GROMACS .gro file of C-alpha atoms in nm:
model
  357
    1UNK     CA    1  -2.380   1.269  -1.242
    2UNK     CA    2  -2.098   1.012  -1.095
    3UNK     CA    3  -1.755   1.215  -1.146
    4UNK     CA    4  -1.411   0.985  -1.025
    5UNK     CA    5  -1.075   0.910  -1.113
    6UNK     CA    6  -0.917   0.624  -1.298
    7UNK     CA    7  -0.853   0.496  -0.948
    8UNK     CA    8  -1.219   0.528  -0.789
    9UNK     CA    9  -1.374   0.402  -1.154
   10UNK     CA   10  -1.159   0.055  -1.088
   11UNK     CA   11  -1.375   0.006  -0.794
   12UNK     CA   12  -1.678  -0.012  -1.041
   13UNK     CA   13  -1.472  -0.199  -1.266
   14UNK     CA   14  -1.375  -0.496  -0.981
   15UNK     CA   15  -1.740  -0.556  -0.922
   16UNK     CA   16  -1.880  -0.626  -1.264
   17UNK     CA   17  -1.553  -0.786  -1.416
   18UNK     CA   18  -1.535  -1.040  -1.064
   19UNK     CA   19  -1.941  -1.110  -1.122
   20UNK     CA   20  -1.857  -1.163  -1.477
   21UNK     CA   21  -1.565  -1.414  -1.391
   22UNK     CA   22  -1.774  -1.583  -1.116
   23UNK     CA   23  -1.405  -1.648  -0.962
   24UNK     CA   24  -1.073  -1.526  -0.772
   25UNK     CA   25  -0.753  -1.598  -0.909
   26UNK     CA   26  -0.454  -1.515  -0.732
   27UNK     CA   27  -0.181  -1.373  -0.856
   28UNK     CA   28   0.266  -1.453  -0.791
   29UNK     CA   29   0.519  -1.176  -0.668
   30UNK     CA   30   0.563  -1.064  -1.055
   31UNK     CA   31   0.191  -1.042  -1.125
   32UNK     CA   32   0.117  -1.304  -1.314
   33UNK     CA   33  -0.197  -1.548  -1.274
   34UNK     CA   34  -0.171  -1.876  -1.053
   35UNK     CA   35  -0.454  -2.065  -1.296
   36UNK     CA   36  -0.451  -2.346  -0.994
   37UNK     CA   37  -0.498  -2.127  -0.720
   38UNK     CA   38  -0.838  -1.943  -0.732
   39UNK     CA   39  -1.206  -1.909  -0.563
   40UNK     CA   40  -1.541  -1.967  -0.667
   41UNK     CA   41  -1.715  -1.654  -0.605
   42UNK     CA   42  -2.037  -1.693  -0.432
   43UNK     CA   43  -2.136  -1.307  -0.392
   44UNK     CA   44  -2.036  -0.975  -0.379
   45UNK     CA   45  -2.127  -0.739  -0.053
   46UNK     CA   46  -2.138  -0.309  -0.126
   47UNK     CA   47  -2.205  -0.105   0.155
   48UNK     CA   48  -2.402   0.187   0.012
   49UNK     CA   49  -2.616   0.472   0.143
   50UNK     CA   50  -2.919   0.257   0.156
   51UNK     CA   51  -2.777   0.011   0.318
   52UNK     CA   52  -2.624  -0.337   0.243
   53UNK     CA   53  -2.656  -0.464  -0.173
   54UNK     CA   54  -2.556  -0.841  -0.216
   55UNK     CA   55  -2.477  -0.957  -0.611
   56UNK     CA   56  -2.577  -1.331  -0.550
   57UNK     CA   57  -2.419  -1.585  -0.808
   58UNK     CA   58  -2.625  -1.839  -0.924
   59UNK     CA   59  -2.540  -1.975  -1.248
   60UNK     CA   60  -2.562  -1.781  -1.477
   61UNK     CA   61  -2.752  -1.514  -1.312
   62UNK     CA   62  -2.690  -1.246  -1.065
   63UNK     CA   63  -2.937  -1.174  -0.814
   64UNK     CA   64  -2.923  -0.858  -0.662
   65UNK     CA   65  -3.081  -0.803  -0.291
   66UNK     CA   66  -3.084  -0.499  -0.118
   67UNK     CA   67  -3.342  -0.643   0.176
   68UNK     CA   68  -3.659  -0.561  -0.035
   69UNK     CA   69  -3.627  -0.601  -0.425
   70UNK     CA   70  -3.462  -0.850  -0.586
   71UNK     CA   71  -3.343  -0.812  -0.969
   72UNK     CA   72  -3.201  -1.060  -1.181
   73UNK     CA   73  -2.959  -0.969  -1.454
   74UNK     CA   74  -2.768  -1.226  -1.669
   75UNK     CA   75  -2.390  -1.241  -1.582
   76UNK     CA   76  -2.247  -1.199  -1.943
   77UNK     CA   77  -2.432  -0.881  -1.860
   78UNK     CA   78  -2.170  -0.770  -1.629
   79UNK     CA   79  -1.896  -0.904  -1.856
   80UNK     CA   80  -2.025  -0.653  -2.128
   81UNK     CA   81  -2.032  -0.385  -1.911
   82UNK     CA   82  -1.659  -0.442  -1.713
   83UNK     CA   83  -1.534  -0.453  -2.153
   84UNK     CA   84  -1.698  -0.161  -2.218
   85UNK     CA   85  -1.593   0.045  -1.861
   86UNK     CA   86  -1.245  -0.045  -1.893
   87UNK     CA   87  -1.204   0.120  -2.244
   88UNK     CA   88  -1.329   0.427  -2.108
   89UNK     CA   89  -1.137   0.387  -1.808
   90UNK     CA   90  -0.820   0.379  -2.045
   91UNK     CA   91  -0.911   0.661  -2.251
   92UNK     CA   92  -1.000   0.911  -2.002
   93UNK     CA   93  -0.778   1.125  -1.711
   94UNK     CA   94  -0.825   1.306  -1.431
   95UNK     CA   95  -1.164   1.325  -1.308
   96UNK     CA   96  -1.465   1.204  -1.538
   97UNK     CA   97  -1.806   1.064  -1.589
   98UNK     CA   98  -1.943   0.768  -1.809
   99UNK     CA   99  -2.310   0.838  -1.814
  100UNK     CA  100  -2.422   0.502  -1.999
  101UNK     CA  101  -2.212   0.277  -1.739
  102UNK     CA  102  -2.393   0.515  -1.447
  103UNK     CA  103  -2.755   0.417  -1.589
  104UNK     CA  104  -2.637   0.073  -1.559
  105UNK     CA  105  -2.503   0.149  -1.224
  106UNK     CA  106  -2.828   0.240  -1.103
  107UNK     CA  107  -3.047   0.011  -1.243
  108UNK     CA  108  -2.891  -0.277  -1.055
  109UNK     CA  109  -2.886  -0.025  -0.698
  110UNK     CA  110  -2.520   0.075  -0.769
  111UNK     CA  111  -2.518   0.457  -0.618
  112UNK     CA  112  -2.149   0.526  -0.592
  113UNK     CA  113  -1.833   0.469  -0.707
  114UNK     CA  114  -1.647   0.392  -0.351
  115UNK     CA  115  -1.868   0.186  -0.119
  116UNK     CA  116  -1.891   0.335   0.178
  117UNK     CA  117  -1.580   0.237   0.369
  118UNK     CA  118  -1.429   0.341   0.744
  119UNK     CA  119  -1.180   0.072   0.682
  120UNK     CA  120  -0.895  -0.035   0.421
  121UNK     CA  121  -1.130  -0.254   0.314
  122UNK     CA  122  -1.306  -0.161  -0.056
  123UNK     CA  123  -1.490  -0.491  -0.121
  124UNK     CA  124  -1.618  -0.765   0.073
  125UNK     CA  125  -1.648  -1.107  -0.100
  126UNK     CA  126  -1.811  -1.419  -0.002
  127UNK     CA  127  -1.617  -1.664  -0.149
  128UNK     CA  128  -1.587  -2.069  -0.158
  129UNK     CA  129  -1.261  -2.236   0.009
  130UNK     CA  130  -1.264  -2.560  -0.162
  131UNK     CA  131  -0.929  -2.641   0.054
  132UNK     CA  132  -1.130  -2.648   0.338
  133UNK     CA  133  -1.510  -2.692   0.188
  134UNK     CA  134  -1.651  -2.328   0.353
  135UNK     CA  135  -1.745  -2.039   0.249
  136UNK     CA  136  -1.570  -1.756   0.384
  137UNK     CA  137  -1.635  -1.340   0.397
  138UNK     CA  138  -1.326  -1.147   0.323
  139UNK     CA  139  -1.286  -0.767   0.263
  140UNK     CA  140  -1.046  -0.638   0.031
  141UNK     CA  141  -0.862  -0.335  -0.047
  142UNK     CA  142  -0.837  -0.275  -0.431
  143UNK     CA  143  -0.543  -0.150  -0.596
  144UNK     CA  144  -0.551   0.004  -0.977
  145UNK     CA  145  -0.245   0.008  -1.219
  146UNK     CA  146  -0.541   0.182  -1.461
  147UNK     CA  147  -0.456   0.477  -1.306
  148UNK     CA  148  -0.179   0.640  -1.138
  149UNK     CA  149   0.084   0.493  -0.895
  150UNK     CA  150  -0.136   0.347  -0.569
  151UNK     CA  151   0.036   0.462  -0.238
  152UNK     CA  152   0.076   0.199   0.032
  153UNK     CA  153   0.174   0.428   0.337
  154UNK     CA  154   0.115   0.799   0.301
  155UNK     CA  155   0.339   1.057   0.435
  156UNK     CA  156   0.282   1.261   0.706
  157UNK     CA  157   0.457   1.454   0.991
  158UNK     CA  158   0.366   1.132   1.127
  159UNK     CA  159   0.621   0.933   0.924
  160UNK     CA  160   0.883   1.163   0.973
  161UNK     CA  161   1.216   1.018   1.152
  162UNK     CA  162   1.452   1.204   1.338
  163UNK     CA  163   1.835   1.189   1.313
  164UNK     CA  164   2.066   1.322   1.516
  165UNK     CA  165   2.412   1.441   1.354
  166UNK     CA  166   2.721   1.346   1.493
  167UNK     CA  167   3.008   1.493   1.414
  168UNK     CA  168   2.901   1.872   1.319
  169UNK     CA  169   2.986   2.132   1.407
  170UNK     CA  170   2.874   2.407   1.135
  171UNK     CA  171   2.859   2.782   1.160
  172UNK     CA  172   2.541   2.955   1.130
  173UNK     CA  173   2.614   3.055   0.758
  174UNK     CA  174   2.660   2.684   0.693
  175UNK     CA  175   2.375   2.557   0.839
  176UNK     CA  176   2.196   2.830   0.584
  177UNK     CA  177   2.389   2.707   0.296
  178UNK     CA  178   2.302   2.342   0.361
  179UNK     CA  179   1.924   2.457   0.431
  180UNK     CA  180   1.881   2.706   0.121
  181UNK     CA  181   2.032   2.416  -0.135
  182UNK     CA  182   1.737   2.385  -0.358
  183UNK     CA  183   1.807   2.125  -0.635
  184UNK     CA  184   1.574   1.853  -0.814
  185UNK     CA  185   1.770   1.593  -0.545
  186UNK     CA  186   1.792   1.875  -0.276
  187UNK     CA  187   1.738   1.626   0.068
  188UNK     CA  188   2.010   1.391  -0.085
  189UNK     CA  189   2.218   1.703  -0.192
  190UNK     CA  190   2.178   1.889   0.190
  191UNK     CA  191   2.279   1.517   0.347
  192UNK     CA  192   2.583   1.502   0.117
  193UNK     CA  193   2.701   1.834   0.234
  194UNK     CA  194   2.654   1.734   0.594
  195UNK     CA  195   2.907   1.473   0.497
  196UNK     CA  196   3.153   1.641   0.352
  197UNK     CA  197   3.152   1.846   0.682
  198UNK     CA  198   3.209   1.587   0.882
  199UNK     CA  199   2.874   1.517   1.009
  200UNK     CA  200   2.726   1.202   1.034
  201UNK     CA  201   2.323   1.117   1.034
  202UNK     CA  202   2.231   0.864   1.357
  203UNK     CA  203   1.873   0.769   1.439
  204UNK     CA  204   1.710   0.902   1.736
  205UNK     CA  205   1.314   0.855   1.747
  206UNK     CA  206   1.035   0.900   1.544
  207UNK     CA  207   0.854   1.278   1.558
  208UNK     CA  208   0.526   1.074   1.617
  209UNK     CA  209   0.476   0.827   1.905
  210UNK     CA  210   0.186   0.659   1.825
  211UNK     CA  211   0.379   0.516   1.505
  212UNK     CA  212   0.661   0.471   1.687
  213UNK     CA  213   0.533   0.241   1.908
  214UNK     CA  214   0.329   0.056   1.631
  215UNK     CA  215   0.639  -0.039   1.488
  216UNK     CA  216   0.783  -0.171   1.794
  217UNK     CA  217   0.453  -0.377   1.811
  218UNK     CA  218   0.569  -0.560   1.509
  219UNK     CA  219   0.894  -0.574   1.593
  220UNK     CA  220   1.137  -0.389   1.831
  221UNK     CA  221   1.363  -0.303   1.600
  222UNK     CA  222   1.183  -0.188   1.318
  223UNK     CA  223   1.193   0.146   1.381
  224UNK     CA  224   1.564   0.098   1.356
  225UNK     CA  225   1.546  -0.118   1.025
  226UNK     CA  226   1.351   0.156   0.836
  227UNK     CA  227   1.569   0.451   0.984
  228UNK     CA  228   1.874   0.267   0.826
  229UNK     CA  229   1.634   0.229   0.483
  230UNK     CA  230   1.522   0.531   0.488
  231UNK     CA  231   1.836   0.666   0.546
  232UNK     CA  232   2.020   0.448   0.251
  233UNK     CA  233   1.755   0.574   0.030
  234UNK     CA  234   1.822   0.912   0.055
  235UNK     CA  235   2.183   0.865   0.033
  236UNK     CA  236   2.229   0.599  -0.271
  237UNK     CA  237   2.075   0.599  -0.653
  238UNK     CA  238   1.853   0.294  -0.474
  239UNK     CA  239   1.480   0.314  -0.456
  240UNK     CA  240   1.284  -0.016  -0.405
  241UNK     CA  241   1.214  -0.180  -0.142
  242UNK     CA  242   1.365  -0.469  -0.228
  243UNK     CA  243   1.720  -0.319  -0.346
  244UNK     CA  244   1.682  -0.140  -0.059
  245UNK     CA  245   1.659  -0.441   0.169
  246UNK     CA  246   1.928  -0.598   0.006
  247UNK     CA  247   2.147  -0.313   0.107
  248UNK     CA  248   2.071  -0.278   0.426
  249UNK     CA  249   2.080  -0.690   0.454
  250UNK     CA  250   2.458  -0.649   0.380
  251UNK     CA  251   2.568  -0.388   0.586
  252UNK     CA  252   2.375  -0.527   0.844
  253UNK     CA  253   2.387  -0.187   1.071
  254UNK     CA  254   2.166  -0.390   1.372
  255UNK     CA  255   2.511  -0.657   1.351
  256UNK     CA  256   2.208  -0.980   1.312
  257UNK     CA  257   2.430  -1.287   1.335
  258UNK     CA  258   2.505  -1.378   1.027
  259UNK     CA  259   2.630  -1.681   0.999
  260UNK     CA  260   2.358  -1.892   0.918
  261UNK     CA  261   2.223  -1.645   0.665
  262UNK     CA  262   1.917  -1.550   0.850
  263UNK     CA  263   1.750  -1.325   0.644
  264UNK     CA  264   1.638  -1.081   0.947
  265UNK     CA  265   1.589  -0.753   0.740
  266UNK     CA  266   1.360  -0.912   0.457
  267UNK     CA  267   1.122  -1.042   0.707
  268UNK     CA  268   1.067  -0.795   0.921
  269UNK     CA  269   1.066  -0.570   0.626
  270UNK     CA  270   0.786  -0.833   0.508
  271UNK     CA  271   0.553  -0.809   0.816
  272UNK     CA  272   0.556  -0.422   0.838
  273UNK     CA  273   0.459  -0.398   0.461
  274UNK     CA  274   0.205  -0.669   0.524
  275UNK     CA  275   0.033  -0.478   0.838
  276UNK     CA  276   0.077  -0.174   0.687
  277UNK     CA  277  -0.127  -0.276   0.351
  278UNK     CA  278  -0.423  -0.436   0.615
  279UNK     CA  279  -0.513  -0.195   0.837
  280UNK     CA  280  -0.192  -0.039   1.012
  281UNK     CA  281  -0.207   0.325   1.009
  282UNK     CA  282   0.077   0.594   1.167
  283UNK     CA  283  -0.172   0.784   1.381
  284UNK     CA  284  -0.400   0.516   1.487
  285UNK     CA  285  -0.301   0.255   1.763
  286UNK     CA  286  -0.222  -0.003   1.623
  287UNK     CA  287  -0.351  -0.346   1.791
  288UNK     CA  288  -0.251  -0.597   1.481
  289UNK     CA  289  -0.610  -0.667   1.370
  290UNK     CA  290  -0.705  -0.663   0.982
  291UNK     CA  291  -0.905  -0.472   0.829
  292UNK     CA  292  -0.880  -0.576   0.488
  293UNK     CA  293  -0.925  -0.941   0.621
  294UNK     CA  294  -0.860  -1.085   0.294
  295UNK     CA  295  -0.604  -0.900   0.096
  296UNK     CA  296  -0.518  -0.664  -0.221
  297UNK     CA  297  -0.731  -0.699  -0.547
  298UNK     CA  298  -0.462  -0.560  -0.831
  299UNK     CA  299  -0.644  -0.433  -1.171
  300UNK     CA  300  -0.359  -0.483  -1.394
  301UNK     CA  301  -0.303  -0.299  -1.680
  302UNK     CA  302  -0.469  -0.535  -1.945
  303UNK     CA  303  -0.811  -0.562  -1.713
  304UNK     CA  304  -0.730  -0.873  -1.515
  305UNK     CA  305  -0.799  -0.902  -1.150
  306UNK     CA  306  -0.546  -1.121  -0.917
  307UNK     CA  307  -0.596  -1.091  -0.563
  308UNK     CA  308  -0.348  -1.144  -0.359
  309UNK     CA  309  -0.490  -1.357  -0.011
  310UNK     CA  310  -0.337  -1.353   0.310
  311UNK     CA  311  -0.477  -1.718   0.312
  312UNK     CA  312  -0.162  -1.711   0.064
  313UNK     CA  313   0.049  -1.558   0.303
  314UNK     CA  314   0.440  -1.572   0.153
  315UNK     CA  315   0.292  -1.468  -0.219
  316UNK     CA  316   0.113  -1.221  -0.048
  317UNK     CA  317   0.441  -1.057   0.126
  318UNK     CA  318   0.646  -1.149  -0.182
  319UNK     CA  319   0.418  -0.942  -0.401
  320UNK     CA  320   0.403  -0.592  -0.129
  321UNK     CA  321   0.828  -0.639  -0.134
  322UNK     CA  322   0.928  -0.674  -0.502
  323UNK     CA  323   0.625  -0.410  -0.631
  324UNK     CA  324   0.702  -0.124  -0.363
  325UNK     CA  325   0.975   0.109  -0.341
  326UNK     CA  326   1.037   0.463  -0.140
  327UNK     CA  327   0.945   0.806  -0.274
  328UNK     CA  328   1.024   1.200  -0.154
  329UNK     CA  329   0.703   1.361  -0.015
  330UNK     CA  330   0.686   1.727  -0.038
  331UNK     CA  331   0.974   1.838   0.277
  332UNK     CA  332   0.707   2.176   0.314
  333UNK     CA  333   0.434   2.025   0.390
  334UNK     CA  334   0.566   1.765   0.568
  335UNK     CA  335   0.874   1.972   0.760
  336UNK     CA  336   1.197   1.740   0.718
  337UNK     CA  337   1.505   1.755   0.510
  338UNK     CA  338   1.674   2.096   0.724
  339UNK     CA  339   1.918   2.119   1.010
  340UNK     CA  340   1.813   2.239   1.287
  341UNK     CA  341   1.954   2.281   1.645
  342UNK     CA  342   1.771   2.192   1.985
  343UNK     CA  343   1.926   2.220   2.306
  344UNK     CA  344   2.306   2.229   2.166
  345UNK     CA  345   2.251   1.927   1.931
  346UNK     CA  346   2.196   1.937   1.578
  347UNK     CA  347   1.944   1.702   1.412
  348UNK     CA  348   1.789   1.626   1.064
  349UNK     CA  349   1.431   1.467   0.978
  350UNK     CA  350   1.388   1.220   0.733
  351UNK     CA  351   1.016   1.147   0.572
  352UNK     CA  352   0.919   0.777   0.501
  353UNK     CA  353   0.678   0.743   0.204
  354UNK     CA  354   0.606   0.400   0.004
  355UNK     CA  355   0.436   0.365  -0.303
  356UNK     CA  356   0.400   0.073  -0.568
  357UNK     CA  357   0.615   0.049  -0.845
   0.00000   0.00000   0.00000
């Protein structure tokens, strides 16, 4: 029995609703269909147990080829199936089984719900380029709004950033006070009492290196940039990443020249998102090669499928910036949010999490 979540299910869902299509559309930054941009699809690659299965589109047939036997099963066959899976994917939660789609699963060599993946990448799909007249192999990392919100960096200890305060000079009651404040907003609450001390939250470095220094890799400032988002996030009612942006864009802590209206934070803002979503990970050096070497697949909510193509590249950044925004991890598990003192100084963690809207 196959057992997954609304999330894992929409992997399932992708493959037979693409094979039913027989194309790729791409979507714009407010998730609606481009109808003139899109891509013949030409097959679909799963990496499972037993190896390699390719769903071969040839008219209206699917041949399936897992190196030995090959099956041939009418596409409107997979369009069926994708109507039928995405009505149970709607009326079901937490973690379930649909035993009729899992017959159907195995009978065309369909053993999981995930393929078998050591990458971002959840789906790799030959596809024709008629811009350029080739066909090209792209892996893509699938992202759900069937189920609950997707995360697009996790936290970690690993994302936490450390501020030093300025200012402060608390007794040892106060520092208890700020740490033992426990409400619904309690980070934003324990920073607002720093404040009213007289204390004042500057950046110093991230707690991991290895992150650190991917960010410098895409630009050496961004570790800088997101301190000063991060930092307006948990001190203001804002919570995307684009209002966010926009805030930081017109305080313009890093003093950018101005006067041409360069729009520095966006874009830098834009390539970190954009590595982040193909392949950049906080404790893995980073060396600025894809994983996901095509882009994001979104399942919206109605059952359509846009991907979003870094052939495409501006959509592509436009969609990770207007449909992400910043969200409080647990401060236990991850240790930030408290004063604490080290060698005479007093300093403050702040946890970077993003998440789509």
């Amino acid at each position: 029995m196959i057992a997954g979540n609304k999330g894992e299910w929409s992997e399932i869902y992708a493959l037979f609703k693409l094979l039913g299509d027989k194309q790729l559309f791409t979507g714009d930054a407010d998730l609606n269909k481009v109808e003139e941009i899109f891509y013949p699809i030409i097959k679909i690659i799963r990496n499972e147990s037993g190896g390699n299965f390719e769903y071969q589109l040839d008219g209206d047939l699917v041949i399936i080829n897992g190196g030995v036997e090959t099956l041939r099963i009418p596409v409107i066959t997979f369009s069926q199936q994708a109507v039928k899976l995405l009505a149970k994917i709607k009326g079901s939660t937490g973690s379930f089984s649909i035993p009729e789609v899992e017959a159907f699963m195995t009978s065309i060599n369909c053993q999981s719900l995930k393929a078998k993946a050591t990458s971002k990448t959840d789906i790799r799909i030959v596809i024709h380029d008629q811009r350029i007249n080739q066909n090209a192999e792209l892996g893509f990392s699938i992202k759900s709004q069937l189920g609950g919100e997707a995360t697009l960096l996790n936290a970690g200890k690993t994302t936490n950033f450390i501020y030093k305060i300025e200012n402060f000079n608390p007794t040892p009651t106060q520092i208890k006070t700020i740490n033992e404040i426990e409400t619904r907003s309690k980070i934003k609450d324990r920073i607002e009492e720093i404040n009213n001390l007289g204390g004042n939250l500057n950046y110093v470095t991230l707690e991991n290196d290895i992150f650190k220094n991917n960010l410098v890799l895409i630009d050496s400032l961004l570790p800088n940039i997101l301190s000063e988002i991060l930092k307006s996030f948990f001190t203001s009612n804002l919570s995307t990443i684009q209002h966010l942006s926009d805030n930081v864009n017109a305080v313009n802590p890093l003093k950018y020249d101005n006067q041409f209206a360069h729009t520095f934070y966006e874009y830098k803002i834009k390539r970190f998102l954009t590595d982040v979503a193909l392949g950049m990970m906080p404790s893995k050096v980073w060396t600025g090669i894809y994983d996901a070497t095509g882009g994001y697949l979104v399942v919206k909510e109605n059952g359509e499928i846009l991907c979003y193509h870094i052939y495409n590249r501006n959509q592509f950044e436009d969609y990770l910036f207007v449909n992400t925004k910043l969200e409080t991890a647990s401060s236990t598990r991850h240790e930030f949010g408290k004063v604490y003192q080290q060698n005479g100084e007093f300093y403050f963690k702040l946890n970077l999490q993003i998440r789509f809207k």
